[in-house]
Amino acid sequence: MPPAIWKLPVVVILASFLLAGCWDMKEINQLAIVNLIGVDTHKNTDKQELYYQVINPKGIATQAGAPEKATVYTYRFIERLGDQFEDISPDVIPRQLFTQHYQAIVVSERYAKSGLRELLNFKEGHPERGTNVYLLVSDAPIDRIMDSFIPLEPLPGRSMRSIIENQSEMTGRISTHTRMKDLIENMETGQISVFPIITYIGEKSSENSNRLEHIQGTNGNIALLGGALFIHDRMVGKLTKDEMKWYNLLNRKHERFLETLVINGESVQVKTLNTRLMKKLELHGEELILHIQIFANTNLIFNDQKVPTTTTLFNQIEAEFNQRIQKESQRFIEDSRKKGWDVLGIQYLLHLKKGAQWKRLAEDKDRWKKVKVVISSHNKIETIGSLISPYKGE
Amino acid sequence: MLDAVLQKLSLSMDVAVYPVVSSPYKISLVYVSSIVDKNQLLQFVIRPLTEHMPCVTDDPAESFRWCNEYLPAAEKQQASSVQACVEGILAGKCLIAIDGLSTCLLLDTAKFPTRAISEPTAETSIRGPQEGFTEELEINISLIRKRLRDPRLHFEKIIIGHTTKTTSSVVYISSIAADETVDKICSRLRSIQTDSVLESSYLEEWLQETIWSPFPTLLNTERPDVVTAHLLEGKVAILTEGTPTAILAPMTFFQMFVTPEDYYQRAEFATLLRWLRILSFLLAVFTPGLYISIVSFNQELLPTPLLISLAAQREGVPFPAFLEALLMMTIFEVLREAGLRMPRIAGQAISIVGALVVGEAAVAAGLVSTGMVIVVSVTAIANFVAPNYSFGISQRIIQFLFLFLAGFIGLFGLLCGFLLLLIHLVSLDSFGTAYFAPLAPTVLSDWKDTLVRAPKKWMHTMPRIFRPKRKVR
Amino acid sequence: MESKSITAWQMFLLVFSYTLGTAIFLRPGELIFTTKQDAWLVPLWCGLAGTVLAIFWLLLARKFHGQSIVQICLTVLGKKAGTLFGLLYAWYFIHLSSWVVRNLGDFMSATIMPRTPITAFHLLFLLVCTYAVIQGIRTIGRVSEFLTPLIFLTFSLVWITRGGDWNFERFLPVFELNLWKSIIENRQMLAFPFMETSAFLMIFPLVHDGKYVKPFLKGVVLSSLTLSLVTFLTIGILGVVRASHLTYPLFTIAKEIDFGNFIQHVEATTTMFWIFAIFVKLTVSFYCATLALCQLFHIQQRGVVAFPLIWLIAGIALSDHANVVEMMDWDHKYDFAYQLLYSLFIPLLLIAVSWVRRNHVRHGSEESV
Amino acid sequence: MTMLVLIYAAVTFLPMHVFARRGYEKGEIILFFILSTLGLFVWLSILLKHPFSPDTIVAWTIDRFFDLLP
């Protein structure tokens, strides 16, 4: 057993370490926990307006029954994004910025149109600022969104996040793949990406926390408007909620899909449980054809038919559902083609193909305009609600 | 001869000289009254000498020969040298000295005051035998003999300590225990140069190879059934005179999580309990360090709601997290020590109740955050789960080491602490068996009894790490 | 202390985590940057070349049974030249350890603890390594036996939780790389994880009764497979775009774990488990450096040599390069040539000299050694 | 600068004193001294702002003598 020769100098080194103190030590109550970040261009200068919504811990952790206190504070900076950002925050915020747990980032339409590349580099650059966060575009002036309290949810950042997650769970109009890192990937490969647009209902932002006493739920609140379409890192257009639904279906973004059909005069609502979508790009002679096949098991949520529900009715519903999907998606593809948006990402599919012939086709930038799209869909109704045959009413 | 012996014994209060016959030559008895069985002495020595001794002949040798034959004592011994006589008297024997003769007769009438066999205090178990060892070596040996009626059970006698001369016995089953382990232990015991051995822990320190290790490489226990179980697995036990605790060697790290109850309960219940003990070891060692490094270095590990509530809690706390933890833990240690020193009944309760009361008061006074009190009391309670008390102490030492490292450089310090601990554990070995045996030098067949307590039906092979002679149980 | 030996299974684990140590953090990003979505093929043929080198070293070790590379230099080249080449090897191992330590320091300060100077990490980590080195190879073998399953477990957990973002389209178009250009471009991949296993030339004699051939080969082959698997998974989850621009793609994968909205931001703890691999790598290279010096100057106490080396290695790690980019650039240009000297030229020289000397002896011309 | 020399003294002369008292061979103590002085030189080169970087030396030699691969 070698004598403990390493003990003596070790004590010297460790002692000198302990005296030197700890560099990375930051107490919990020295942290300004950021929950929501907003970015907007500052009038016509090249600076940006940055909004940091910081949580007030005492405001949230109050026991039940205590009067509602301000749960968040918004700090506004006017500064160029990239340079010396670290040192301007301490001018105003007395604590160290802790941006690792922020829930969402809201970008104004103006800023989105001018390109987000700088913001993405800024966010990915430092490990403390992540890009695994939902990106939202706001068409209302951004200070109205950042400066208002939201009923029911103490933290506005969390409310935006739950809007997106619930919406994608229930209706499938928004997919959860709308994070900043998805924009990064699509930006480089030239694909299209769609991010939710939110707006503020009401004229004035409700700055005061006693707004939470009012019974009014909808006005003075954030609401989902539609989708913002991005090519590379610029916002180029808007999609309505309805178009968003088709976009998500055709790009395998989500498994949920909701559709109301009218069969022999009465409405029927069908919701898909899991949709599987196959995209195959084929070359027939000189002609490029994109085959899209959709398979779905559906759930009949609302059935207002006067006719007794029999399998024939089901077949009828399924046929109508398939037919509606083919017609509507063709219409959606035509509209977007007119506006010059490669919604199906055909250019990207071309790029993925192997072989010299495909390479030649991929060179021509708007080859995707001349591609014929064939859509076929098959679905099967699996579950119905608790009404086996709806009431007739007479 | 008699005078020389008395002069050597320096006439302490309890040395008695009793002249039996005084006519032609003096025959006298010398004994230590405190450690001699009086009525046995009266009945078997004094009465026959005074009444039945035939005519007193004037030849001392004749009467000596008579005493030698007719005195009905269990063990007679002739002692010629003064030293032997003195040793005999001090060992509780009574000496018959006849004038004019150089040899004397020693009769064994020793009766040391002993305690009755009672329940072991440290290691209680709900089910299983309730008898524990006592201070008397013979009684302890009988307790083991009672359980192991096997001719190959050996008790080797070794006398240690040149003033106390405590007899300690090395117990092993020769058909199972590995020979080199037994030889190593016996040679090491024989090589001990000390004057006194009052408790088996003296031997423990001599037997331990590494001096600077907080981890005990020998298991101490007061229960004969534990000793028998380990003997059957090829280990060696060391019983010492005057202490109820026996030492068991060789021992691995994972034996510390084994309690005798594991083998008396059902298999799956025992396995879950064993995992609970391992978890509580990890809790006891890592929670303070982890809490400090999360609260003051990488806060992002906490989920957001917890982070917010912790921030709200720590709003008014004056100390940084590291100092606060140090303060609370020293208070807990003080309270625990106070609990131990109190009389047995109040002891354990005081330390827990005191801790929580002090904790609450500190929180009310705003000195400490509630989260810290929870963390420190969880560590303290998890520390009590360790079945072996000396293992509990080593946990407390490591707790503080990890706290300092985490307080100094956060998670990285904790990582280095864990690595130092692992290297230290892995480099230890107790009597030829690797200390971290079934895991570090992986011996898969032994996993069934360390990490998991397999049901009896499957346990038909012996643990291989102790190199037993017999492979099948 | 060398009498203590390690078992074949421990040897395999040592080789496995030694090769994967820092390579798993640094290599996938660079590979994806150069050979886009076919990056996972490169480690395969690097492993192939590595195995060829491994077989060459095994032959050398078989020829001089029971001797480490330093002792071989002494026996073959005699006292003076032998010590010179032995010192060269000792310097190589010291240089290796300083790279490993520097990579660790950069990783820690770039990801988890940005404000701590990297020397703090270096000194503390080297202290732990010295304690392991002083305890001997048996302890190092057992430590790796306990740690490697932990590392593997954490890896598989991370990949499972990140399954959600998997997307096969990121691999198309497949097999587009032209082999020769990618070999030239990624030659530093051959040098960094695979030529460094020449350090095991020091550890071959320490394996229990000479069973070092199979575990060593298995270790090299399996680690190259794991490297290619990791690159494959990085491309699948992060995508070629992000993976090629990130300094530590593995860290970003751990950072973005989001399992049921509760297990988030666990990157700090997961990377702590991966640092065990770096610990094993550093301990092995540090042990080889100490052993080389001890065998050169016939020293029994490893502590006497190990302890000043902390001081030296931490210094070299700091003074070697200013930043990560400079280091990667040097690594790309010179690493292959530099390590070729130790892994190929010197062993070849040793074999040649020993062959020439045996001819002299057989032809009866006595040559004083 | 003085802090460095102080630590150097603590790290080399204290242990050397212990080794001498413990009766180690001459060779061991000398090697210990050489290694820790080497360490001192490296740290001095860092403090004096032109760091001793073995990699640049290797790069220089490779460029001059053997130009192996592009």
CSV table of C-alpha atoms in Angstrom, one decimal, chain C:
chain,number,residue,atom,x,y,z
C,1,MET,CA,2.2,-2.9,-8.1
C,2,GLU,CA,2.1,-4.2,-11.6
C,3,SER,CA,1.6,-7.8,-10.4
C,4,LYS,CA,-2.1,-6.9,-10.0
C,5,SER,CA,-3.8,-7.6,-13.3
C,6,ILE,CA,-7.2,-7.1,-14.9
C,7,THR,CA,-9.5,-9.7,-16.4
C,8,ALA,CA,-10.4,-9.9,-20.1
C,9,TRP,CA,-13.9,-8.5,-19.5
C,10,GLN,CA,-12.4,-5.4,-17.7
C,11,MET,CA,-9.9,-5.0,-20.6
C,12,PHE,CA,-12.7,-5.0,-23.1
C,13,LEU,CA,-14.6,-2.4,-21.2
C,14,LEU,CA,-11.5,-0.2,-20.8
C,15,VAL,CA,-10.8,-0.3,-24.6
C,16,PHE,CA,-14.5,0.4,-25.3
C,17,SER,CA,-14.9,3.4,-23.1
C,18,TYR,CA,-11.3,4.6,-23.9
C,19,THR,CA,-12.1,4.8,-27.6
C,20,LEU,CA,-15.5,6.4,-27.1
C,21,GLY,CA,-14.4,8.8,-24.4
C,22,THR,CA,-14.2,12.3,-25.9
C,23,ALA,CA,-14.7,11.0,-29.5
C,24,ILE,CA,-18.4,10.6,-29.0
C,25,PHE,CA,-18.9,14.3,-28.2
C,26,LEU,CA,-16.6,15.8,-30.9
C,27,ARG,CA,-16.6,13.5,-33.8
C,28,PRO,CA,-20.3,13.2,-34.9
C,29,GLY,CA,-20.6,17.0,-35.5
C,30,GLU,CA,-17.5,17.3,-37.7
C,31,LEU,CA,-18.4,14.1,-39.7
C,32,ILE,CA,-21.9,15.4,-40.5
C,33,PHE,CA,-20.4,18.7,-41.5
C,34,THR,CA,-18.1,17.1,-44.0
C,35,THR,CA,-20.1,14.1,-45.4
C,36,LYS,CA,-23.7,15.3,-44.7
C,37,GLN,CA,-26.2,12.5,-44.4
C,38,ASP,CA,-23.8,9.6,-45.1
C,39,ALA,CA,-21.6,10.5,-42.1
C,40,TRP,CA,-22.5,7.3,-40.3
C,41,LEU,CA,-20.4,5.3,-42.9
C,42,VAL,CA,-17.1,7.0,-42.1
C,43,PRO,CA,-16.6,5.5,-38.6
C,44,LEU,CA,-17.2,2.1,-40.0
C,45,TRP,CA,-14.2,2.1,-42.3
C,46,CYS,CA,-12.2,4.1,-39.8
C,47,GLY,CA,-12.9,1.2,-37.4
C,48,LEU,CA,-11.7,-1.2,-40.1
C,49,ALA,CA,-8.4,0.7,-40.5
C,50,GLY,CA,-8.2,0.8,-36.7
C,51,THR,CA,-8.6,-3.0,-36.5
C,52,VAL,CA,-5.8,-3.4,-39.0
C,53,LEU,CA,-3.5,-1.2,-36.8
C,54,ALA,CA,-4.7,-3.2,-33.8
C,55,ILE,CA,-3.7,-6.5,-35.3
C,56,PHE,CA,-0.3,-5.0,-36.1
C,57,TRP,CA,0.2,-3.9,-32.5
C,58,LEU,CA,-1.0,-7.3,-31.3
C,59,LEU,CA,1.7,-9.0,-33.4
C,60,LEU,CA,4.3,-6.6,-32.0
C,61,ALA,CA,3.1,-7.4,-28.4
C,62,ARG,CA,3.0,-11.1,-29.2
C,63,LYS,CA,6.6,-10.9,-30.4
C,64,PHE,CA,7.9,-9.3,-27.2
C,65,HIS,CA,5.7,-11.2,-24.8
C,66,GLY,CA,4.9,-9.6,-21.5
C,67,GLN,CA,6.7,-6.3,-22.2
C,68,SER,CA,5.1,-2.9,-22.5
C,69,ILE,CA,6.1,-0.7,-25.5
C,70,VAL,CA,8.6,1.2,-23.3
C,71,GLN,CA,10.3,-2.0,-22.2
C,72,ILE,CA,10.4,-3.2,-25.8
C,73,CYS,CA,12.2,0.0,-26.7
C,74,LEU,CA,14.7,-0.6,-23.9
C,75,THR,CA,15.4,-4.2,-24.8
C,76,VAL,CA,15.5,-3.6,-28.6
C,77,LEU,CA,17.4,-0.3,-28.8
C,78,GLY,CA,19.6,-0.7,-25.8
C,79,LYS,CA,19.9,1.8,-22.9
C,80,LYS,CA,20.5,5.1,-24.5
C,81,ALA,CA,18.3,5.0,-27.6
C,82,GLY,CA,15.7,3.0,-25.7
C,83,THR,CA,15.3,5.6,-23.1
C,84,LEU,CA,15.0,8.3,-25.8
C,85,PHE,CA,12.2,6.5,-27.6
C,86,GLY,CA,10.6,5.6,-24.2
C,87,LEU,CA,10.6,9.2,-23.3
C,88,LEU,CA,9.0,10.0,-26.7
C,89,TYR,CA,6.2,7.6,-25.9
C,90,ALA,CA,5.8,9.0,-22.4
C,91,TRP,CA,5.5,12.5,-23.9
C,92,TYR,CA,2.9,11.1,-26.4
C,93,PHE,CA,0.8,9.8,-23.5
C,94,ILE,CA,1.2,13.1,-21.6
C,95,HIS,CA,0.1,15.0,-24.8
C,96,LEU,CA,-2.9,12.6,-25.2
C,97,SER,CA,-4.0,13.3,-21.6
C,98,SER,CA,-3.7,17.1,-22.1
C,99,TRP,CA,-6.0,16.8,-25.2
C,100,VAL,CA,-8.5,14.8,-23.3
C,101,VAL,CA,-8.4,17.2,-20.3
C,102,ARG,CA,-8.7,20.2,-22.6
C,103,ASN,CA,-11.7,18.7,-24.4
C,104,LEU,CA,-13.4,18.1,-21.1
C,105,GLY,CA,-12.7,21.7,-19.9
C,106,ASP,CA,-14.0,23.2,-23.1
C,107,PHE,CA,-17.1,21.0,-23.0
C,108,MET,CA,-17.9,21.9,-19.4
C,109,SER,CA,-17.4,25.6,-19.8
C,110,ALA,CA,-19.2,25.7,-23.2
C,111,THR,CA,-22.3,24.0,-21.9
C,112,ILE,CA,-23.0,23.7,-18.2
C,113,MET,CA,-20.7,26.0,-16.2
C,114,PRO,CA,-19.8,29.0,-18.4
C,115,ARG,CA,-18.2,31.2,-15.9
C,116,THR,CA,-15.7,28.8,-14.2
C,117,PRO,CA,-12.2,28.9,-15.6
C,118,ILE,CA,-11.3,25.6,-17.2
C,119,THR,CA,-8.2,25.1,-15.1
C,120,ALA,CA,-10.5,24.5,-12.1
C,121,PHE,CA,-12.1,21.5,-14.0
C,122,HIS,CA,-8.7,20.3,-15.1
C,123,LEU,CA,-7.0,20.3,-11.7
C,124,LEU,CA,-10.0,18.7,-9.9
C,125,PHE,CA,-10.5,16.0,-12.5
C,126,LEU,CA,-6.7,15.2,-12.7
C,127,LEU,CA,-6.7,14.9,-8.9
C,128,VAL,CA,-9.4,12.2,-9.1
C,129,CYS,CA,-7.4,10.5,-11.9
C,130,THR,CA,-4.2,10.5,-9.8
C,131,TYR,CA,-6.0,8.8,-7.0
C,132,ALA,CA,-7.2,6.1,-9.4
C,133,VAL,CA,-3.7,5.8,-11.0
C,134,ILE,CA,-2.0,5.4,-7.6
C,135,GLN,CA,-4.4,2.6,-6.7
C,136,GLY,CA,-3.2,0.7,-9.7
C,137,ILE,CA,-4.6,-1.0,-12.8
C,138,ARG,CA,-6.8,-3.4,-10.9
C,139,THR,CA,-8.8,-0.5,-9.4
C,140,ILE,CA,-9.0,1.2,-12.8
C,141,GLY,CA,-10.3,-2.0,-14.3
C,142,ARG,CA,-13.0,-2.4,-11.7
C,143,VAL,CA,-14.0,1.3,-11.9
C,144,SER,CA,-14.6,0.9,-15.6
C,145,GLU,CA,-16.5,-2.3,-15.0
C,146,PHE,CA,-18.9,-0.4,-12.8
C,147,LEU,CA,-19.1,2.8,-14.9
C,148,THR,CA,-19.5,1.5,-18.5
C,149,PRO,CA,-22.9,-0.1,-18.0
C,150,LEU,CA,-24.0,3.2,-16.4
C,151,ILE,CA,-22.8,5.1,-19.4
C,152,PHE,CA,-24.5,2.7,-21.8
C,153,LEU,CA,-27.8,2.9,-19.8
C,154,THR,CA,-27.9,6.7,-19.9
C,155,PHE,CA,-27.2,6.6,-23.7
C,156,SER,CA,-30.0,4.3,-24.5
C,157,LEU,CA,-32.4,6.3,-22.2
C,158,VAL,CA,-31.6,9.5,-24.1
C,159,TRP,CA,-32.1,7.9,-27.5
C,160,ILE,CA,-35.4,6.4,-26.4
C,161,THR,CA,-36.8,9.6,-25.0
C,162,ARG,CA,-35.7,11.5,-28.2
C,163,GLY,CA,-37.5,9.0,-30.5
C,164,GLY,CA,-40.3,11.5,-31.1
C,165,ASP,CA,-38.3,13.7,-33.5
C,166,TRP,CA,-37.1,10.8,-35.6
C,167,ASN,CA,-37.5,11.4,-39.3
C,168,PHE,CA,-36.2,9.1,-42.0
C,169,GLU,CA,-36.3,11.7,-44.7
C,170,ARG,CA,-33.1,13.2,-43.2
C,171,PHE,CA,-31.1,10.3,-44.5
C,172,LEU,CA,-32.2,10.6,-48.2
C,173,PRO,CA,-30.4,10.6,-50.6
C,174,VAL,CA,-28.3,7.7,-49.3
C,175,PHE,CA,-24.8,6.7,-50.3
C,176,GLU,CA,-23.9,9.8,-52.1
C,177,LEU,CA,-20.4,10.1,-50.8
C,178,ASN,CA,-17.4,9.3,-52.9
C,179,LEU,CA,-15.2,7.0,-50.8
C,180,TRP,CA,-11.7,8.3,-51.6
C,181,LYS,CA,-12.5,12.0,-51.0
C,182,SER,CA,-14.2,11.3,-47.7
C,183,ILE,CA,-11.2,9.1,-46.6
C,184,ILE,CA,-8.8,12.0,-47.2
C,185,GLU,CA,-11.1,14.5,-45.6
C,186,ASN,CA,-11.8,12.5,-42.5
C,187,ARG,CA,-8.3,11.1,-41.8
C,188,GLN,CA,-8.3,12.9,-38.5
C,189,MET,CA,-11.2,10.6,-37.5
C,190,LEU,CA,-8.7,7.7,-37.9
C,191,ALA,CA,-6.1,9.4,-35.7
C,192,PHE,CA,-8.3,10.7,-32.8
C,193,PRO,CA,-10.2,7.7,-31.5
C,194,PHE,CA,-8.4,4.8,-33.2
C,195,MET,CA,-4.7,5.5,-33.3
C,196,GLU,CA,-4.8,6.6,-29.7
C,197,THR,CA,-5.6,3.0,-28.7
C,198,SER,CA,-1.9,2.4,-29.2
C,199,ALA,CA,-1.7,3.5,-25.5
C,200,PHE,CA,-2.9,-0.1,-24.7
C,201,LEU,CA,0.5,-1.3,-25.8
C,202,MET,CA,1.4,-0.4,-22.2
C,203,ILE,CA,-1.5,-2.3,-20.7
C,204,PHE,CA,-1.2,-5.6,-22.7
C,205,PRO,CA,1.2,-7.2,-20.2
C,206,LEU,CA,-1.1,-6.3,-17.3
C,207,VAL,CA,-4.0,-8.5,-18.5
C,208,HIS,CA,-4.6,-11.7,-16.5
C,209,ASP,CA,-2.5,-14.5,-18.1
C,210,GLY,CA,-2.1,-12.9,-21.5
C,211,LYS,CA,-5.7,-13.0,-22.6
C,212,TYR,CA,-5.6,-9.5,-24.3
C,213,VAL,CA,-6.0,-10.3,-28.0
C,214,LYS,CA,-9.8,-11.0,-28.2
C,215,PRO,CA,-11.0,-8.2,-25.8
C,216,PHE,CA,-8.8,-5.6,-27.5
C,217,LEU,CA,-10.1,-6.4,-31.0
C,218,LYS,CA,-13.7,-6.7,-29.7
C,219,GLY,CA,-13.3,-3.3,-28.0
C,220,VAL,CA,-12.0,-1.6,-31.2
C,221,VAL,CA,-14.7,-3.1,-33.5
C,222,LEU,CA,-17.6,-2.5,-31.1
C,223,SER,CA,-16.5,1.1,-30.3
C,224,SER,CA,-16.4,1.9,-34.1
C,225,LEU,CA,-19.9,0.4,-34.5
C,226,THR,CA,-21.2,2.5,-31.6
C,227,LEU,CA,-19.6,5.6,-33.0
C,228,SER,CA,-21.3,5.0,-36.3
C,229,LEU,CA,-24.6,4.2,-34.5
C,230,VAL,CA,-24.4,7.5,-32.5
C,231,THR,CA,-23.7,9.5,-35.7
C,232,PHE,CA,-26.7,7.7,-37.4
C,233,LEU,CA,-29.0,8.6,-34.5
C,234,THR,CA,-27.7,12.2,-34.4
C,235,ILE,CA,-28.6,12.6,-38.0
C,236,GLY,CA,-32.0,11.0,-37.5
C,237,ILE,CA,-33.0,13.1,-34.5
C,238,LEU,CA,-31.2,16.5,-35.0
C,239,GLY,CA,-31.1,16.5,-38.8
C,240,VAL,CA,-28.1,17.2,-41.0
C,241,VAL,CA,-28.7,21.0,-40.9
C,242,ARG,CA,-28.5,21.5,-37.1
C,243,ALA,CA,-26.0,18.8,-36.3
C,244,SER,CA,-23.4,20.2,-38.7
C,245,HIS,CA,-23.6,23.7,-37.1
C,246,LEU,CA,-23.5,22.7,-33.4
C,247,THR,CA,-20.3,22.3,-31.5
C,248,TYR,CA,-21.6,19.5,-29.3
C,249,PRO,CA,-24.7,17.9,-31.0
C,250,LEU,CA,-24.9,15.2,-28.3
C,251,PHE,CA,-25.4,17.9,-25.7
C,252,THR,CA,-28.2,19.6,-27.7
C,253,ILE,CA,-29.9,16.2,-28.0
C,254,ALA,CA,-29.8,15.8,-24.3
C,255,LYS,CA,-30.9,19.4,-23.8
C,256,GLU,CA,-34.1,18.9,-25.9
C,257,ILE,CA,-35.4,15.9,-24.1
C,258,ASP,CA,-39.0,16.6,-23.4
C,259,PHE,CA,-40.7,13.5,-21.9
C,260,GLY,CA,-44.3,14.2,-20.9
C,261,ASN,CA,-43.7,17.9,-20.2
C,262,PHE,CA,-42.2,16.9,-16.9
C,263,ILE,CA,-38.7,15.4,-17.6
C,264,GLN,CA,-37.2,18.5,-19.3
C,265,HIS,CA,-33.9,20.2,-19.0
C,266,VAL,CA,-32.1,17.1,-17.7
C,267,GLU,CA,-29.0,17.7,-19.8
C,268,ALA,CA,-26.9,18.6,-16.8
C,269,THR,CA,-27.3,15.2,-15.1
C,270,THR,CA,-27.1,13.2,-18.4
C,271,THR,CA,-23.8,14.8,-19.4
C,272,MET,CA,-22.5,14.0,-15.9
C,273,PHE,CA,-23.0,10.3,-16.7
C,274,TRP,CA,-21.2,10.8,-20.0
C,275,ILE,CA,-18.3,12.4,-18.3
C,276,PHE,CA,-17.6,9.0,-16.7
C,277,ALA,CA,-16.5,7.9,-20.2
C,278,ILE,CA,-14.1,10.8,-20.4
C,279,PHE,CA,-12.9,9.9,-16.9
C,280,VAL,CA,-12.0,6.3,-18.0
C,281,LYS,CA,-10.2,7.7,-21.0
C,282,LEU,CA,-8.2,10.2,-19.1
C,283,THR,CA,-7.4,7.6,-16.3
C,284,VAL,CA,-6.1,5.1,-18.9
C,285,SER,CA,-3.9,7.7,-20.8
C,286,PHE,CA,-2.6,9.1,-17.5
C,287,TYR,CA,-1.9,5.6,-16.2
C,288,CYS,CA,0.1,4.8,-19.4
C,289,ALA,CA,2.1,8.1,-19.0
C,290,THR,CA,2.9,7.3,-15.3
C,291,LEU,CA,3.7,3.7,-16.1
C,292,ALA,CA,6.0,4.6,-19.0
C,293,LEU,CA,8.0,7.0,-16.8
C,294,CYS,CA,8.1,4.5,-13.9
C,295,GLN,CA,9.3,1.7,-16.2
C,296,LEU,CA,11.9,3.9,-17.8
C,297,PHE,CA,13.5,5.0,-14.5
C,298,HIS,CA,12.6,1.8,-12.5
C,299,ILE,CA,10.5,3.6,-10.0
C,300,GLN,CA,8.1,1.7,-7.7
C,301,GLN,CA,6.0,4.6,-6.3
C,302,ARG,CA,3.7,5.7,-9.0
C,303,GLY,CA,2.6,8.6,-6.8
C,304,VAL,CA,6.1,10.2,-7.2
C,305,VAL,CA,5.6,10.4,-10.9
C,306,ALA,CA,1.8,10.9,-11.1
C,307,PHE,CA,1.5,13.8,-8.9
C,308,PRO,CA,3.8,16.4,-10.7
C,309,LEU,CA,2.2,15.3,-13.9
C,310,ILE,CA,-1.1,16.9,-12.8
C,311,TRP,CA,0.6,20.2,-12.7
C,312,LEU,CA,2.3,19.6,-16.1
C,313,ILE,CA,-0.8,18.3,-17.9
C,314,ALA,CA,-3.0,21.1,-16.7
C,315,GLY,CA,-0.4,23.5,-17.9
C,316,ILE,CA,0.0,22.0,-21.3
C,317,ALA,CA,-3.8,21.7,-21.7
C,318,LEU,CA,-4.1,25.4,-21.1
C,319,SER,CA,-1.2,26.6,-23.2
C,320,ASP,CA,-1.7,24.3,-26.1
C,321,HIS,CA,-4.5,26.1,-28.0
C,322,ALA,CA,-6.3,29.3,-27.4
C,323,ASN,CA,-9.8,28.0,-28.3
C,324,VAL,CA,-11.7,25.0,-29.6
C,325,VAL,CA,-11.7,26.1,-33.2
C,326,GLU,CA,-8.0,26.5,-33.3
C,327,MET,CA,-7.7,23.0,-31.8
C,328,MET,CA,-10.1,21.5,-34.3
C,329,ASP,CA,-8.3,23.1,-37.2
C,330,TRP,CA,-4.9,21.7,-35.9
C,331,ASP,CA,-6.6,18.4,-35.4
C,332,HIS,CA,-7.9,18.4,-39.0
C,333,LYS,CA,-4.5,19.2,-40.5
C,334,TYR,CA,-1.8,17.5,-38.5
C,335,ASP,CA,-3.3,15.0,-36.1
C,336,PHE,CA,-3.1,12.1,-38.6
C,337,ALA,CA,0.6,12.7,-39.5
C,338,TYR,CA,1.6,13.3,-35.8
C,339,GLN,CA,0.0,10.1,-34.5
C,340,LEU,CA,1.2,8.1,-37.4
C,341,LEU,CA,4.7,8.5,-36.0
C,342,TYR,CA,3.8,6.8,-32.7
C,343,SER,CA,1.4,4.2,-33.9
C,344,LEU,CA,3.2,3.0,-37.1
C,345,PHE,CA,6.7,4.3,-37.7
C,346,ILE,CA,8.3,3.6,-34.3
C,347,PRO,CA,6.8,0.0,-34.0
C,348,LEU,CA,8.0,-0.6,-37.5
C,349,LEU,CA,11.4,0.7,-36.6
C,350,LEU,CA,11.4,-1.6,-33.5
C,351,ILE,CA,10.6,-4.7,-35.5
C,352,ALA,CA,13.2,-3.8,-38.2
C,353,VAL,CA,15.9,-3.3,-35.6
C,354,SER,CA,15.1,-6.4,-33.7
C,355,TRP,CA,15.0,-8.4,-37.0
C,356,VAL,CA,18.4,-7.0,-38.1
C,357,ARG,CA,19.9,-7.7,-34.6
C,358,ARG,CA,18.6,-11.3,-34.7
C,359,ASN,CA,20.4,-11.9,-38.1
C,360,HIS,CA,23.7,-10.6,-36.7
C,361,VAL,CA,23.4,-12.9,-33.7
C,362,ARG,CA,22.5,-15.9,-35.9
C,363,HIS,CA,25.5,-15.2,-38.2
C,364,GLY,CA,27.8,-15.5,-35.2
C,365,SER,CA,29.1,-11.9,-35.1
C,366,GLU,CA,28.8,-11.0,-31.5
C,367,GLU,CA,27.6,-7.5,-31.1
C,368,SER,CA,27.7,-6.0,-27.6
C,369,VAL,CA,24.1,-4.9,-26.7
